[in-house]
RNA sequence: UGGGCCGUCGCCAAGCGGUUAAGGCACCGGGUUUUGAUCCCGGCAUUCGGAGGUUCGAAUCCUCCCGGCCCAGCCA
C-alpha cells in the first residue's frame, strides 16, 4: 500500500488541462467545507482525500472551512471533532476558516446586489413562497414584492439585520427568473431571519446567509480554484456562477461535482446516523460499528487504510456502490505489513501436557513479524498447561478439518507438536480439558515420519492475561439498509460479540491503548483507546484474516 | 420535450478516433508456508446499456431509444 500516484480521474484531468492552459496562474487551491453539525463519516473521508490529495499532488493547498451558516444546527463540539478527524486522517489544512468570518462582507455584497436591483426583500410566508415557486413542470409566478424599490429593499434589509423583525417575517431573495427550468434559479433565498445564538458570532446577527449565497462567495474570497462538491449540487452551479458574476468578484472558482460514496451494508446519511445514536441502537458516535471516522478509528481502522481505500474507489460521476471487501482489503493490506503478531485465545479450553513436569517452564522467542526481521521479537512462556481456542478442537470434525481431534496431532504455533490422548468433560458433556503429550523433538523442526498440517495458537495458562475481546461484524445485514422499511430491523443481531473470558499472551498486558496487532489466525485487533488499561485488557477486532477455508 | 446528470467484467475503474479494452476488489485454479494468513504464478469483457449513422477505422463523434440518479428548505 502506497500513497503514490493516485488513479486518474476526470477532476485531475480538468486540472491538468487548466494547468496546461495557464489558468489560475498555475495555482491549485481546494477546500474541505463541512457544516459543523455532526461527526464526519467515511463519505467525508472520500472528500477529504480528494481535496487534500489534489492539493498535495499539484503542490497547491487546501483549506478547512466550516460552513456555519445555520446556527440552529451547529456546535463547536462538532467543529473540534472534525478538526481532530481531519488531522487523524493525516492531512494539514493550509488555512482554517469559518463562513461566519465573512458575515460582514457577505452583508455588504448583499447590499450591492440590492443596489443593482438583483435582490429584493420578500415578505410572503414560506408557505406562499412555495406555492409561487411553481412545480417541477410548471413555472413559478413572481411575488407581489418582487418590484419593491431599491430604497425600500435597502431599508427593509437593514432593519432585518438590526433585528426589527421576527423569524419568518421577511427574507432576502435574488431576483433571477421565476420561470427557470432550474428551480434553484427561481429567485432563491439569500438571507433569512434567525434570532438564535451562533456558535461563534453569538447574538451579533439576526440574519444569516444561505448556503448557495455563502459558499461561492467564501470560495472566491479564499481564491479557491477548484470547488469540489457532490453531485446533488450540480443544479446549484448556475446559481453559484450567477452570484459571482453579479458580484464581479476578482476570483471565480470552478465548481466540479463528483458522486458521493455509497458503501454496502452501511448507511451514510447524517439523519440516520443521528437516529442510530439517539435511539441507542449503537453506543454512540464512536461505536466501532459506526461508519464515522471516530467509529472506524476505534474499531481499529488506520488512516493509511482509509486513504488507500479512498484512492482505490476512484472519483467519478457514477452512482457507485462499493463492496465492503474493498475496505477490508485495505485494512488487511496495511496491518499485514505493519502490525506485530501476537497470540490470544478468544474462548479458552485448557490443554494439559501430561508429558511435561508439573512446573515445566520454558521461554520461547517469537518473531514480531514473520516477513520483517526488523520488527524484532518477544519472549513467550510455555508451561505444562496452556489454552487453545475451543473451535480448534473437535470431536466430530467437518471434512478437511486441520486442527486438533481425539488421537490426532497439531502443532502449537512456534512450539511443540502435541497429541490429544484424552478428552475430559463435565457432567453436561461439555469438553473442559484435553490431556495431550508433546513430541520433544519437534521444537523448531518438522516431526519425523509424518506430516502435521494443523497449527494452532495458544497461551500459557499460568502466564496468560485475561482480556475482553470485542468482535464486530457489519452493522446491517441489508446491502442498502437505508432502503429498508424500518432500518432498525435491518440491524445485524450479531454485529457485536463480546468475548469476556479471552486470554492473551503476557506481552499484551503492557500494550498502549490504540496499538494495532495481528492476533495470529484470528484477525487484526486494536487495544481499545478508551477502555484498555493496565489490569483491564480490552481489544477490538477490526477485521478477520482472509479465510479461504470453506466453512 | 420541466431542468440537470449518469450508464465499460459480479463490484469499483482507466480509456478522450487506430491499444491484444489498463488496474483493483471478488471469484477460480496451482506453488511456497510452523498463521487454512502473507507471498508467488496462472485464469477471469472479440466487447463497452440498445439500435442506427459518420469514418479506411468507434467504448471514444452524431441521432434516436432504454435504464438509473438528483431538484419544488426561510437545510447544507
Coordinates of C-alpha atoms (C1' of nucleotides) in Angstrom, one line a residue:
Chain A
X1 CA 0.0 0.0 0.0
X2 CA 1.4 3.3 -1.0
X3 CA 0.2 6.8 -1.2
X4 CA 1.9 7.3 -4.5
X5 CA 0.4 8.3 -7.9
X6 CA -3.4 8.4 -7.5
X7 CA -5.5 6.9 -10.2
X8 CA -6.5 9.3 -13.0
X9 CA -10.0 10.7 -12.7
X10 CA -12.0 13.4 -14.5
X11 CA -11.2 16.1 -12.0
X12 CA -7.5 15.6 -12.2
X13 CA -7.9 15.6 -16.0
X14 CA -9.6 19.0 -15.7
X15 CA -6.9 20.4 -13.5
X16 CA -4.2 19.0 -15.8
X17 CA -5.9 20.9 -18.7
X18 CA -6.2 24.1 -16.6
X19 CA -2.6 23.9 -15.7
X20 CA -1.6 23.4 -19.3
X21 CA -3.7 26.4 -20.3
X22 CA -2.1 28.5 -17.6
X23 CA -5.5 29.0 -15.8
X24 CA -5.3 30.5 -12.3
X25 CA -1.6 31.3 -12.8
X26 CA -0.9 27.6 -12.2
X27 CA -2.3 27.7 -8.7
X28 CA -4.4 24.8 -7.3
X29 CA -6.4 25.7 -4.2
X30 CA -9.1 23.4 -2.8
X31 CA -11.1 23.4 0.4
X32 CA -13.0 20.9 2.6
X33 CA -16.1 22.7 3.8
X34 CA -18.1 20.7 6.3
X35 CA -21.0 22.1 8.3
X36 CA -20.2 21.6 12.0
X37 CA -23.5 19.8 12.7
X38 CA -22.3 16.2 13.3
X39 CA -19.5 13.8 13.1
X40 CA -17.6 13.1 9.9
X41 CA -18.1 9.7 8.3
X42 CA -16.3 7.7 5.7
X43 CA -18.1 9.6 2.9
X44 CA -16.4 12.7 4.2
X45 CA -13.1 10.9 4.1
X46 CA -13.6 10.5 0.4
X47 CA -14.0 14.2 0.0
X48 CA -11.1 15.0 2.4
X49 CA -8.7 12.7 0.5
X50 CA -9.8 14.2 -2.8
X51 CA -9.4 17.8 -1.8
X52 CA -6.2 17.4 0.3
X53 CA -4.9 14.8 -2.1
X54 CA -5.2 17.1 -5.1
X55 CA -3.6 20.0 -3.2
X56 CA -0.7 17.7 -2.4
X57 CA -0.3 16.2 -5.9
X58 CA -0.3 19.6 -7.6
X59 CA 1.8 21.4 -5.0
X60 CA -1.2 23.5 -4.1
X61 CA -3.1 24.0 -0.8
X62 CA -6.3 23.0 0.8
X63 CA -8.3 25.0 3.4
X64 CA -10.6 23.7 6.1
X65 CA -13.7 25.8 6.2
X66 CA -16.6 25.4 8.5
X67 CA -19.9 26.2 6.7
X68 CA -21.5 27.6 9.8
X69 CA -24.4 29.5 8.3
X70 CA -27.2 27.8 10.1
X71 CA -26.7 28.4 13.8
X72 CA -29.6 26.2 15.0
X73 CA -27.8 23.1 14.0
X74 CA -24.2 23.8 14.6
X75 CA -21.9 23.4 17.6
X76 CA -18.2 23.8 18.5
X77 CA -18.3 20.2 19.8
X78 CA -18.6 19.2 16.1
X79 CA -16.0 21.6 14.7
X80 CA -13.5 20.4 17.2
X81 CA -14.2 16.8 16.4
X82 CA -13.9 17.5 12.7
X83 CA -10.5 19.1 13.1
X84 CA -9.4 16.0 15.1
X85 CA -10.7 13.7 12.4
X86 CA -9.0 15.5 9.5
X87 CA -5.7 15.6 11.4
X88 CA -6.0 11.9 12.3
X89 CA -6.5 11.1 8.7
X90 CA -3.1 12.6 8.1
X91 CA -3.9 16.0 6.5
X92 CA -2.9 19.5 7.3
X93 CA -5.1 22.4 6.2
X94 CA -3.4 25.5 4.8
X95 CA -5.9 28.0 6.3
X96 CA -8.7 27.4 8.8
X97 CA -11.8 29.5 8.0
X98 CA -15.4 29.8 9.1
X99 CA -18.1 31.1 6.7
X100 CA -19.1 33.2 9.7
X101 CA -15.8 35.1 9.3
X102 CA -17.3 36.5 6.1
X103 CA -20.7 37.6 7.5
X104 CA -19.7 41.3 7.3
X105 CA -18.5 41.0 3.7
X106 CA -21.5 38.9 2.8
X107 CA -23.8 41.6 4.1
X108 CA -22.0 44.3 2.1
X109 CA -22.2 42.1 -1.0
X110 CA -26.0 41.6 -0.4
X111 CA -26.4 45.4 -0.2
X112 CA -24.6 45.6 -3.5
X113 CA -27.0 43.2 -5.1
X114 CA -29.9 45.1 -3.9
X115 CA -28.5 48.3 -5.3
X116 CA -28.1 46.6 -8.6
X117 CA -31.7 45.6 -8.4
X118 CA -30.7 41.9 -8.3
X119 CA -32.1 41.2 -4.9
X120 CA -35.3 42.1 -3.0
X121 CA -36.9 41.6 0.3
X122 CA -39.7 39.1 0.2
X123 CA -42.5 39.4 2.8
X124 CA -44.6 36.4 1.9
X125 CA -44.7 33.4 4.2
X126 CA -42.6 30.3 3.5
X127 CA -45.9 28.7 2.5
X128 CA -46.8 31.3 0.0
X129 CA -43.3 31.3 -1.4
X130 CA -43.5 27.6 -2.0
X131 CA -46.8 28.0 -3.9
X132 CA -45.4 30.8 -6.0
X133 CA -42.3 28.8 -6.8
X134 CA -44.3 26.5 -9.1
X135 CA -43.6 22.9 -9.6
X136 CA -41.0 20.8 -11.4
X137 CA -43.0 21.1 -14.6
X138 CA -44.8 24.4 -14.2
X139 CA -43.1 27.8 -14.0
X140 CA -43.4 29.9 -10.9
X141 CA -45.2 33.2 -10.5
X142 CA -43.5 36.4 -9.4
X143 CA -44.0 37.6 -5.9
X144 CA -46.0 40.8 -5.4
X145 CA -42.9 42.1 -3.5
X146 CA -40.6 41.5 -6.4
X147 CA -40.9 45.1 -7.7
X148 CA -40.2 46.9 -4.5
X149 CA -38.0 49.9 -5.0
X150 CA -34.3 49.7 -4.3
X151 CA -34.7 52.2 -1.5
X152 CA -37.4 50.2 0.2
X153 CA -35.4 47.0 -0.1
X154 CA -32.3 48.7 1.3
X155 CA -34.3 49.9 4.3
X156 CA -36.0 46.6 5.0
X157 CA -32.8 44.6 4.7
X158 CA -31.1 46.9 7.1
X159 CA -33.9 46.6 9.6
X160 CA -33.8 42.8 9.2
X161 CA -30.2 43.0 10.2
X162 CA -31.0 45.3 13.1
X163 CA -33.4 42.7 14.5
X164 CA -36.6 44.7 14.0
X165 CA -38.4 41.7 12.6
X166 CA -39.2 38.2 13.9
X167 CA -38.1 34.9 12.3
X168 CA -40.0 34.3 9.1
X169 CA -41.3 37.8 8.6
X170 CA -39.0 38.6 5.7
X171 CA -36.4 37.1 3.6
X172 CA -33.9 38.4 1.1
X173 CA -34.2 36.9 -2.4
X174 CA -32.1 37.0 -5.5
X175 CA -34.0 38.4 -8.5
X176 CA -33.3 35.9 -11.2
X177 CA -36.0 34.0 -13.1
X178 CA -39.3 32.6 -11.7
X179 CA -39.8 30.6 -14.9
X180 CA -36.5 28.9 -15.0
X181 CA -36.5 25.2 -15.6
X182 CA -34.0 25.0 -12.7
X183 CA -35.9 25.6 -9.6
X184 CA -32.8 26.9 -7.8
X185 CA -32.9 29.9 -10.1
X186 CA -36.5 30.9 -9.2
X187 CA -35.5 33.8 -7.0
X188 CA -33.6 31.7 -4.4
X189 CA -33.5 32.9 -0.8
X190 CA -30.2 34.6 0.2
X191 CA -30.9 35.6 3.8
X192 CA -33.3 34.5 6.4
X193 CA -34.0 35.9 9.9
X194 CA -32.9 33.7 12.7
X195 CA -32.8 35.1 16.2
X196 CA -30.6 32.4 17.5
X197 CA -27.2 32.3 19.2
X198 CA -24.5 31.5 16.7
X199 CA -21.6 29.2 17.9
X200 CA -19.1 31.9 17.0
X201 CA -20.8 35.2 16.5
X202 CA -23.2 34.9 19.4
X203 CA -26.1 37.2 19.1
X204 CA -24.4 39.7 16.8
X205 CA -26.5 38.7 13.9
X206 CA -30.2 38.2 13.5
X207 CA -30.0 37.4 9.8
X208 CA -27.9 34.5 8.4
X209 CA -26.9 33.9 4.7
X210 CA -28.0 30.8 2.9
X211 CA -25.5 28.1 1.7
X212 CA -25.9 28.9 -2.0
X213 CA -25.0 32.5 -1.4
X214 CA -22.3 31.9 1.1
X215 CA -20.4 29.1 -0.4
X216 CA -19.5 30.7 -3.7
X217 CA -18.5 33.9 -2.1
X218 CA -16.4 32.2 0.5
X219 CA -14.7 30.2 -2.2
X220 CA -14.0 33.4 -4.1
X221 CA -12.7 35.2 -1.1
X222 CA -10.3 32.4 -0.4
X223 CA -9.2 32.3 -4.0
X224 CA -10.2 28.6 -4.3
X225 CA -9.5 27.4 -7.8
X226 CA -11.5 24.2 -7.9
X227 CA -14.5 23.9 -5.6
X228 CA -15.3 20.2 -5.4
X229 CA -18.7 19.0 -4.1
X230 CA -21.1 16.2 -4.5
X231 CA -23.5 15.5 -7.4
X232 CA -26.6 16.9 -5.8
X233 CA -25.2 20.4 -6.2
X234 CA -25.0 20.2 -9.9
X235 CA -28.3 22.1 -10.2
X236 CA -26.8 24.8 -7.9
X237 CA -23.9 25.6 -10.1
X238 CA -25.8 28.1 -12.3
X239 CA -26.6 29.9 -9.1
X240 CA -23.0 29.7 -7.8
X241 CA -21.9 31.3 -11.1
X242 CA -24.7 33.8 -11.1
X243 CA -23.8 35.2 -7.7
X244 CA -20.1 35.5 -8.5
X245 CA -20.9 37.1 -11.9
X246 CA -23.2 39.6 -10.4
X247 CA -20.8 40.5 -7.7
X248 CA -17.9 40.6 -10.1
X249 CA -15.6 39.0 -7.6
X250 CA -12.0 39.1 -8.7
X251 CA -11.8 35.3 -8.3
X252 CA -14.3 32.9 -9.8
X253 CA -13.7 29.3 -8.7
X254 CA -14.9 26.4 -10.8
X255 CA -17.4 24.1 -9.1
X256 CA -17.0 20.5 -10.1
X257 CA -19.3 17.7 -8.8
X258 CA -18.5 14.1 -8.1
X259 CA -20.5 11.2 -6.8
X260 CA -20.8 10.7 -3.1
X261 CA -19.8 7.4 -1.5
X262 CA -22.2 4.5 -1.1
X263 CA -20.9 1.6 0.9
X264 CA -22.7 -1.7 1.1
X265 CA -24.2 -2.8 4.4
X266 CA -23.9 0.7 5.8
X267 CA -25.6 4.0 5.7
X268 CA -24.1 7.4 5.5
X269 CA -27.0 9.8 5.9
X270 CA -26.4 12.1 8.8
X271 CA -30.0 12.0 9.8
X272 CA -29.9 8.2 10.0
X273 CA -26.6 8.2 11.9
X274 CA -28.1 10.5 14.4
X275 CA -31.1 8.2 14.8
X276 CA -28.8 5.3 15.5
X277 CA -27.2 7.2 18.3
X278 CA -30.3 8.8 19.7
X279 CA -32.3 5.5 19.7
X280 CA -29.4 3.8 21.4
X281 CA -29.1 1.3 18.6
X282 CA -25.3 1.8 18.9
X283 CA -23.2 3.1 21.8
X284 CA -22.5 6.5 20.4
X285 CA -20.8 8.3 17.6
X286 CA -17.6 6.3 18.2
X287 CA -19.2 2.9 18.4
X288 CA -16.8 0.7 16.5
X289 CA -19.7 -0.4 14.2
X290 CA -20.4 3.2 13.1
X291 CA -19.2 4.4 9.7
X292 CA -18.0 7.6 11.4
X293 CA -14.3 8.4 11.3
X294 CA -14.2 8.2 15.0
X295 CA -16.0 4.9 15.0
X296 CA -13.7 3.4 12.4
X297 CA -10.8 4.6 14.3
X298 CA -12.0 2.9 17.5
X299 CA -12.7 -0.2 15.5
X300 CA -9.1 -0.4 14.6
X301 CA -9.0 1.1 11.1
X302 CA -6.0 3.2 10.3
X303 CA -5.5 6.5 8.4
X304 CA -3.3 4.6 5.9
X305 CA -6.0 2.1 5.2
X306 CA -8.7 4.8 4.8
X307 CA -6.6 6.8 2.5
X308 CA -5.8 3.7 0.4
X309 CA -9.5 3.0 0.3
X310 CA -10.3 6.4 -1.0
X311 CA -7.7 6.0 -3.7
X312 CA -8.9 2.6 -4.7
X313 CA -12.6 3.6 -5.1
X314 CA -11.8 6.4 -7.5
X315 CA -13.7 9.6 -8.3
X316 CA -16.4 9.7 -11.0
X317 CA -20.0 10.9 -11.5
X318 CA -21.4 7.4 -11.4
X319 CA -23.7 6.4 -8.5
X320 CA -21.4 3.6 -7.4
X321 CA -21.9 1.2 -4.6
X322 CA -18.6 0.0 -3.0
X323 CA -18.4 -3.5 -1.6
X324 CA -17.2 -3.9 2.0
X325 CA -14.5 -6.2 0.8
X326 CA -12.6 -3.3 -0.7
X327 CA -12.4 -1.6 2.7
X328 CA -11.5 -4.8 4.4
X329 CA -8.7 -5.5 2.0
X330 CA -7.2 -2.0 2.6
X331 CA -7.2 -2.7 6.3
X332 CA -5.6 -6.1 5.9
X333 CA -3.0 -4.8 3.5
X334 CA -1.9 -2.1 5.8
X335 CA -1.8 -4.1 9.0
X336 CA -0.4 -7.2 7.4
X337 CA 2.6 -5.0 6.6
X338 CA 2.8 -3.1 9.8
X339 CA 1.1 -4.9 12.7
X340 CA 3.1 -7.0 15.1
X341 CA 1.9 -10.6 15.6
X342 CA 0.6 -11.8 18.9
X343 CA -1.4 -14.7 20.3
X344 CA -4.7 -14.6 22.0
X345 CA -7.4 -17.1 22.7
X346 CA -11.0 -16.0 22.4
X347 CA -12.8 -18.9 24.0
X348 CA -10.2 -20.9 26.1
X349 CA -10.2 -24.6 26.5
X350 CA -7.4 -26.0 28.8
X351 CA -4.8 -28.3 27.4
X352 CA -2.7 -30.3 29.9
X353 CA 0.5 -31.6 28.5
X354 CA 0.9 -34.7 30.6
X355 CA 4.3 -35.5 29.3
X356 CA 5.8 -32.4 31.0
X357 CA 6.8 -31.9 34.6
X358 CA 4.3 -30.0 36.7
X359 CA 6.5 -27.0 37.0
X360 CA 7.8 -27.0 33.5
X361 CA 8.7 -23.6 32.2
X362 CA 10.3 -22.7 29.0
X363 CA 10.9 -19.3 27.4
X364 CA 10.3 -19.3 23.7
X365 CA 11.2 -16.5 21.3
X366 CA 8.6 -15.3 18.8
X367 CA 9.2 -13.1 15.9
X368 CA 7.0 -10.0 15.9
X369 CA 6.6 -10.2 12.1
X370 CA 7.4 -13.3 10.0
X371 CA 8.2 -11.2 6.9
X372 CA 10.0 -8.4 8.7
X373 CA 13.1 -9.1 10.8
X374 CA 13.4 -5.5 11.9
X375 CA 10.2 -5.8 13.8
X376 CA 12.2 -7.8 16.4
X377 CA 10.9 -10.5 18.7
X378 CA 9.4 -11.1 22.2
X379 CA 9.5 -13.9 24.7
X380 CA 6.6 -16.2 25.2
X381 CA 6.4 -18.6 28.2
X382 CA 5.5 -22.2 27.6
X383 CA 4.1 -24.2 30.6
X384 CA 2.5 -27.6 31.3
X385 CA -0.9 -26.1 31.0
X386 CA -1.9 -23.9 28.0
X387 CA -5.2 -22.7 26.5
X388 CA -6.2 -23.1 22.9
X389 CA -9.4 -21.9 21.3
X390 CA -12.4 -24.1 21.6
X391 CA -13.0 -24.2 17.9
X392 CA -9.5 -25.5 17.3
X393 CA -10.7 -28.9 18.8
X394 CA -13.4 -31.1 17.5
X395 CA -14.7 -34.5 18.5
X396 CA -16.7 -34.6 15.3
X397 CA -14.6 -32.7 12.8
X398 CA -16.0 -31.5 9.5
X399 CA -14.3 -32.6 6.3
X400 CA -10.8 -31.2 5.8
X401 CA -10.5 -30.1 9.4
X402 CA -6.9 -29.4 10.1
X403 CA -7.0 -28.8 13.9
X404 CA -6.9 -31.0 17.0
X405 CA -9.1 -34.1 17.2
X406 CA -9.1 -37.0 19.7
X407 CA -6.0 -39.1 18.9
X408 CA -4.8 -36.5 16.5
X409 CA -1.8 -34.2 16.4
X410 CA -1.4 -30.5 15.9
X411 CA 1.4 -28.0 16.1
X412 CA 1.2 -25.4 18.9
X413 CA 2.4 -22.4 17.0
X414 CA 6.1 -21.8 17.5
X415 CA 6.2 -24.7 19.9
X416 CA 5.9 -28.4 20.0
X417 CA 3.6 -30.8 18.2
X418 CA 1.1 -32.3 20.7
X419 CA -1.1 -35.3 20.5
X420 CA -4.6 -35.5 22.1
X421 CA -4.9 -38.6 24.2
X422 CA -7.9 -37.9 26.5
X423 CA -10.9 -35.6 26.4
X424 CA -12.2 -34.5 29.8
X425 CA -15.9 -33.5 30.0
X426 CA -18.1 -32.1 32.7
X427 CA -21.4 -33.6 33.8
X428 CA -23.2 -31.9 30.9
X429 CA -20.8 -33.5 28.4
X430 CA -19.1 -30.2 27.6
X431 CA -15.4 -30.6 26.9
X432 CA -13.4 -28.8 29.6
X433 CA -9.9 -30.2 29.3
X434 CA -7.7 -32.0 26.9
X435 CA -4.9 -34.3 28.0
X436 CA -2.1 -34.3 25.5
X437 CA 1.5 -35.4 25.2
X438 CA 4.2 -33.4 23.3
X439 CA 6.8 -34.7 20.9
X440 CA 10.0 -33.2 22.4
X441 CA 11.8 -33.5 19.0
X442 CA 9.5 -31.1 17.2
X443 CA 10.6 -27.7 18.6
X444 CA 11.8 -25.7 15.5
X445 CA 11.7 -28.8 13.3
X446 CA 9.3 -31.0 11.5
X447 CA 8.2 -34.2 13.1
X448 CA 9.8 -37.4 11.9
X449 CA 8.0 -39.7 9.6
X450 CA 4.6 -38.0 9.5
X451 CA 3.0 -34.8 8.4
X452 CA 1.3 -32.5 10.9
X453 CA -0.6 -29.9 8.9
X454 CA -2.5 -28.1 11.6
X455 CA -1.1 -25.2 13.5
X456 CA -2.9 -23.7 16.5
X457 CA -2.4 -20.6 18.5
X458 CA -2.2 -20.9 22.3
X459 CA -1.4 -19.0 25.5
X460 CA 0.2 -20.3 28.7
X461 CA -2.4 -20.9 31.4
X462 CA -0.1 -19.7 34.1
X463 CA 1.1 -16.5 32.5
X464 CA -1.8 -15.6 30.1
X465 CA -3.6 -12.4 30.8
X466 CA -7.4 -12.2 31.0
X467 CA -8.8 -9.9 28.4
X468 CA -12.1 -8.7 27.0
X469 CA -12.2 -9.1 23.2
X470 CA -14.9 -7.4 21.2
X471 CA -15.7 -9.0 17.8
X472 CA -17.5 -6.9 15.2
X473 CA -19.4 -7.6 12.1
X474 CA -21.3 -5.4 9.7
X475 CA -24.0 -3.3 11.5
X476 CA -26.6 -4.1 8.8
X477 CA -27.5 -7.3 7.1
X478 CA -29.1 -5.4 4.2
X479 CA -26.9 -4.2 1.4
X480 CA -28.7 -0.9 1.4
X481 CA -30.2 -0.5 4.9
X482 CA -31.5 3.0 4.1
X483 CA -34.0 1.4 1.8
X484 CA -35.3 -1.0 4.4
X485 CA -38.9 -0.3 5.6
X486 CA -37.7 0.1 9.1
X487 CA -34.0 0.4 9.0
X488 CA -33.7 -0.6 12.7
X489 CA -34.9 -4.0 11.6
X490 CA -32.0 -4.3 9.2
X491 CA -29.5 -4.2 12.1
X492 CA -27.4 -7.4 12.3
X493 CA -28.1 -9.0 15.7
X494 CA -24.6 -10.4 15.6
X495 CA -22.9 -7.2 14.8
X496 CA -21.0 -7.4 18.1
X497 CA -19.9 -10.4 20.1
X498 CA -18.1 -9.8 23.4
X499 CA -15.6 -12.5 24.4
X500 CA -15.3 -11.7 28.1
X501 CA -13.1 -14.6 29.1
X502 CA -10.4 -14.3 26.5
X503 CA -6.8 -14.9 27.4
X504 CA -3.9 -13.2 25.7
X505 CA -0.2 -13.5 25.8
X506 CA 1.6 -11.7 28.6
X507 CA 3.3 -9.0 26.4
X508 CA -0.1 -7.6 25.6
X509 CA -0.8 -6.5 29.2
X510 CA 1.5 -3.6 28.7
X511 CA 0.3 -2.6 25.3
X512 CA -0.5 1.1 24.9
X513 CA -4.1 2.0 24.0
X514 CA -4.7 2.1 20.3
X515 CA -2.0 -0.2 19.3
X516 CA -2.7 -2.5 16.3
X517 CA -1.8 -6.2 16.3
X518 CA -2.5 -9.2 14.3
X519 CA -3.7 -12.0 16.6
X520 CA -2.4 -14.9 14.6
X521 CA -5.1 -16.8 12.8
X522 CA -7.8 -14.5 14.2
X523 CA -7.5 -11.1 12.6
X524 CA -6.4 -7.6 13.2
X525 CA -7.1 -6.1 16.6
X526 CA -6.5 -2.8 18.3
X527 CA -6.3 -2.1 22.0
X528 CA -9.3 0.0 22.8
X529 CA -8.4 3.6 23.0
X530 CA -10.7 4.3 25.9
X531 CA -11.2 1.0 27.9
X532 CA -7.8 -0.7 27.6
X533 CA -5.8 -0.1 30.7
X534 CA -3.3 -1.9 32.9
X535 CA -5.2 -4.7 34.6
X536 CA -8.1 -4.4 32.1
X537 CA -7.1 -5.6 28.7
X538 CA -9.6 -4.7 26.0
X539 CA -9.2 -5.4 22.3
X540 CA -11.4 -4.7 19.3
X541 CA -11.3 -6.8 16.2
X542 CA -11.2 -4.5 13.1
X543 CA -11.3 -7.3 10.6
X544 CA -10.7 -11.0 10.4
X545 CA -7.9 -12.6 8.4
X546 CA -8.8 -13.6 4.9
X547 CA -10.3 -17.1 5.2
X548 CA -10.3 -19.4 2.2
X549 CA -11.3 -22.4 4.2
X550 CA -14.9 -23.1 3.2
X551 CA -16.8 -23.0 6.5
Chain B
rU1 C1' -39.8 18.0 -24.8
rG2 C1' -39.7 20.9 -16.8
rG3 C1' -34.2 21.3 -15.6
rG4 C1' -29.6 18.7 -14.5
rC5 C1' -26.6 14.2 -14.6
rC6 C1' -25.0 9.0 -15.3
rG7 C1' -24.7 4.0 -18.0
rU8 C1' -17.1 0.0 -19.8
rC9 C1' -16.4 -7.7 -16.4
rG10 C1' -20.2 -9.9 -10.1
rC11 C1' -18.4 -4.7 -7.5
rC12 C1' -15.3 -0.3 -8.5
rA13 C1' -12.5 2.0 -12.5
rA14 C1' -8.7 3.6 -16.6
rG15 C1' -9.7 4.7 -21.5
rC16 C1' -10.9 11.0 -24.8
rG17 C1' -10.9 8.3 -33.3
rG18 C1' -6.2 3.3 -34.6
rU19 C1' -4.4 -0.5 -27.6
rU20 C1' -4.4 -7.8 -27.7
rA21 C1' -10.4 -2.9 -23.9
rA22 C1' -5.3 -0.9 -18.0
rG23 C1' -5.6 -1.8 -12.8
rG24 C1' -8.0 -3.0 -8.0
rC25 C1' -11.8 -5.9 -5.3
rA26 C1' -14.3 -10.6 -5.7
rC27 C1' -14.0 -15.3 -7.7
rC28 C1' -11.5 -19.9 -9.6
rG29 C1' -7.1 -22.9 -10.1
rG30 C1' -1.7 -24.1 -8.8
rG31 C1' 3.1 -23.4 -5.8
rU32 C1' 5.7 -21.8 -1.1
rU33 C1' 4.5 -21.6 4.2
rU34 C1' 5.1 -23.8 11.8
rU35 C1' -0.8 -18.1 10.8
rG36 C1' -6.3 -22.6 6.4
rA37 C1' -2.7 -15.6 6.8
rU38 C1' 1.1 -13.4 3.9
rC39 C1' 3.8 -14.2 -0.7
rC40 C1' 4.2 -16.2 -5.8
rC41 C1' 2.2 -17.9 -10.6
rG42 C1' -2.0 -18.6 -13.8
rG43 C1' -7.3 -17.8 -15.2
rC44 C1' -11.3 -14.3 -15.4
rA45 C1' -15.1 -8.3 -21.2
rU46 C1' -13.9 -10.5 -29.5
rU47 C1' -16.6 -6.3 -26.2
rC48 C1' -18.0 -1.1 -23.8
rG49 C1' -26.9 0.0 -21.9
rG50 C1' -29.6 -0.9 -27.1
rA51 C1' -30.3 0.3 -32.3
rG52 C1' -28.9 3.1 -36.4
rG53 C1' -25.4 6.6 -38.6
rU54 C1' -20.4 9.2 -39.8
rU55 C1' -15.4 7.1 -40.7
rC56 C1' -10.4 3.2 -44.1
rG57 C1' -11.1 2.6 -38.6
rA58 C1' -15.8 4.0 -33.0
rA59 C1' -16.1 2.3 -26.0
rU60 C1' -14.4 7.0 -27.8
rC61 C1' -18.1 11.5 -32.9
rC62 C1' -23.8 12.1 -34.3
rU63 C1' -29.1 10.6 -33.9
rC64 C1' -32.9 8.0 -31.6
rC65 C1' -34.3 4.6 -27.9
rC66 C1' -33.8 2.0 -23.0
rG67 C1' -32.4 2.1 -17.8
rG68 C1' -30.9 4.8 -13.3
rC69 C1' -29.9 9.2 -10.1
rC70 C1' -30.8 14.4 -8.4
rC71 C1' -34.1 19.0 -7.9
rA72 C1' -40.1 22.2 -5.8
rG73 C1' -35.8 24.2 2.6
rC74 C1' -36.6 30.7 5.2
rC75 C1' -31.1 22.8 5.3
rA76 C1' -26.2 22.0 3.7

